[in-house]
Amino acid sequence: MFEKLHAHRQARAATPRCLRLLPLLVLAAALLAAVPRAAPAFSGFDFEANRARLLGLLVRTQLESHHFSHKRIDDELSRHAFALYLKTLDFQKRFLLQDDVTRLRAFETDIDQELAGRSMPLVDLSASLMKARVKEVREMVRGLLAADFPLSSRETLETDPEKLDFCRSRKELNQRWRRILHYQVALRYLDLLDMARTEAGAPGAKDAAPPAEDPALRAKAREKVRAAYEQFFDRLLKEKERDYYDRLFDAVARAFDPHTNYLAPLQKEDFDISMKGSLEGIGALLREEDGYVKVVRVIPGGAAYRQGELEPEDAILKVGEAGAEPVEITGMRLRDAVELIRGRKGSEVRLTVRKPDGTIKVIPIVRDVVQIEETFVKDMVLGPADRPVGYLRIPSFYRDFQAINNGGKGRSSTDDVRKALKALEARHIRGLVLDIRNNGGGSLVDAVDITGLFIPSGPVVQVKNSDGSVQVLADDDPAVVYDGPVVVLVNQFSASASEILAAALQDYGRAVIMGGEHTHGKGTVQAMVDMDYMVRNGRFAKYKPLGALMITIQKFYRVTGETTQFKGVVPDIVLPDRLNALKTGERYLDFALPWDTVPPVAFTPWPGPIRGRLAAVKAASARRVATDPAFAEIRRAMEESAQRQADTRRSLDLAAIRAALASDRARSRTAPHQAAPFDDALPPPEADDNATGPDAWRKAVREDPVVREAIQVLADLGGPASARKAPSAAGSLLPAREQAPRHHHVPAVALPQPVQGPVERLP
């Protein structure tokens, strides 16, 4: 997510002052001068409590001073922070009782006072309650698993914690755990049964009807579940008081917006490591959300990307080495889960994931070195020989800032796109499909410069700072590298810099935007504040390391004045997309900054065919999509996915569980194709489209119904645009007196990509 912010920090000397972090930082002397006013709270010898009081004061000062929203930490924000904090304690409602929550809620509006350098009784009480309840539940689970029980029952298990209340009594909690364990043992029993039948060479073992229950196998399943939960409880009981403080500080930060986070020292260290761009692991950005470890983004070029089954919004339930017993990671701290996922290059890790629609899947991934800079542009020629169409995919907006800062010419997505466009033009393409699906963002300068390859000089995006000032970032090059018709493909994982490109091409009338209902809606920029900078010297230096804050400081707006934040970019042509059934995007995140507007800036629309033909093109596309069997299959998959998301109850009958797993496997095998992963190692453009391995992406593109429909839309638009030079100012959307806004050169800054939850890791 923040893979380019490290480069941003290296390059900030060349960045305009309003985009640099330094002016945002409060001088340490000023901050330390404020601390003595809370001196009584720092008396005594409780090192951890005193450190937390200092850190709470720092967190409050930085958030109130620098966050874009200018929120105050008051009773209302305290209530929001408390709700987030409670979720981090026991989101699945498997430990705390209603009376416990009532006791904690007494401090619901006191968080603002606790961050003023005072004691933090909320943390003290929550840590005490959780440790006591974990010990009680551990004994409860041991007792429940000690006795044998049949795996057939008419009961059901509710798997959505949002539909559950905290238990009112220990008896009710015992019954909740009894159903949880019944389901877990049934799943493990079926795993063991499948393994035994597969080893015996039974055909179709996984989907065959199970024999009568085997008591010995059932006992083995109970033992494996018991061992997994023993590890789980041990991890919970090893948590320190500092872990609870960290959760509270992060909850306060996320109450400002979902991309503002507190990074504890170890989390900051992992963040810095991930910025170096080379790690051995699976190549995925993860976050901790409501007790689950979720996938935020799969890094192009990494092991998971090449394997192809791990996707954003997947929740990782278990992690296991090949041939070893998997470890349950639900409720595990993110850094502990990451340690399990990381491993030796060439070794296999098996991830048990729950898809957003509820499907459970085991994904084997061979660990490899992840090179973030290997996220390169890909292109090919499609369509009939008499009307060839170019296809160009931008997996991310990459730029080698380090090489540039050292005086070299680092590789950039702008240079690669320019080169690809010229190569496609040499093959006389009649239109271009520009694919930025699943592109989570990257370098801001490349988002602006790539836009400039398709338009004459002009504004591309507006950046509003926390002080209310607005900058216009413009393309200053009047040259247009490609002037033919363009269709841009987006989906709900197109975010940040991708949305800047799509919005600008849409506003200029330069391209038709196609895809799902909306893009991600991430229209903000974050900067990191190193908390150790605040206490470099003096009597508080002993409390280091203190971690860091990631704070939202800016917001993006289109040239027409609307922000891309929250709503994202709505395509001109909305297509059926299996992602449409998922609640993913900024609009679904707690406390996301709202959609709003700033005044528009003057720009000259593109004189091509889109504005005059768009209505007819949309109608023609709708007719084709309505009768296309591939899109009918996608619509069917969307409906099934929505139904599975709504039906969160699971049967506790062994036969029903077996049938559900078989149905999940069948759906996985027949899932409609859309936006398959692309491998980084590219053969020459003339290579066989049906090849396997590194050339398989070409075949996937040709079979993609969205790409096929994009080619039809290009045909509806007609040939290349008539004008090959910059349009005159007569076509501007603003009066003449507004024709000269103050433009700025684009700074060398990278955009953070969507993030929510405490922190992300790149294993």
mmCIF file of C-alpha atoms in Angstrom, residues 9 263-273 528-532 546-549 759 761:
data_model
loop_
_atom_site.group_PDB
_atom_site.id
_atom_site.type_symbol
_atom_site.label_atom_id
_atom_site.label_comp_id
_atom_site.label_asym_id
_atom_site.label_seq_id
_atom_site.Cartn_x
_atom_site.Cartn_y
_atom_site.Cartn_z
ATOM 1 C CA ARG A 9 10.607 10.601 2.024
ATOM 2 C CA LEU A 263 2.098 2.190 14.007
ATOM 3 C CA ALA A 264 3.666 0.658 17.091
ATOM 4 C CA PRO A 265 7.492 0.423 17.010
ATOM 5 C CA LEU A 266 7.611 -3.123 15.612
ATOM 6 C CA GLN A 267 4.921 -2.249 13.079
ATOM 7 C CA LYS A 268 6.882 0.803 11.977
ATOM 8 C CA GLU A 269 9.996 -1.334 11.644
ATOM 9 C CA ASP A 270 8.138 -3.774 9.406
ATOM 10 C CA PHE A 271 6.768 -0.828 7.427
ATOM 11 C CA ASP A 272 10.295 0.456 6.831
ATOM 12 C CA ILE A 273 11.451 -3.018 5.806
ATOM 13 C CA MET A 528 4.227 9.511 8.298
ATOM 14 C CA VAL A 529 5.107 11.294 11.530
ATOM 15 C CA ASP A 530 7.956 9.613 13.413
ATOM 16 C CA MET A 531 7.061 9.961 17.078
ATOM 17 C CA ASP A 532 10.691 9.532 18.141
ATOM 18 C CA LEU A 546 7.459 5.304 20.285
ATOM 19 C CA GLY A 547 6.376 4.266 16.801
ATOM 20 C CA ALA A 548 4.783 6.536 14.227
ATOM 21 C CA LEU A 549 1.523 8.002 13.013
ATOM 22 C CA VAL A 759 -1.153 -1.614 9.914
ATOM 23 C CA ARG A 761 2.584 -5.944 6.239
#
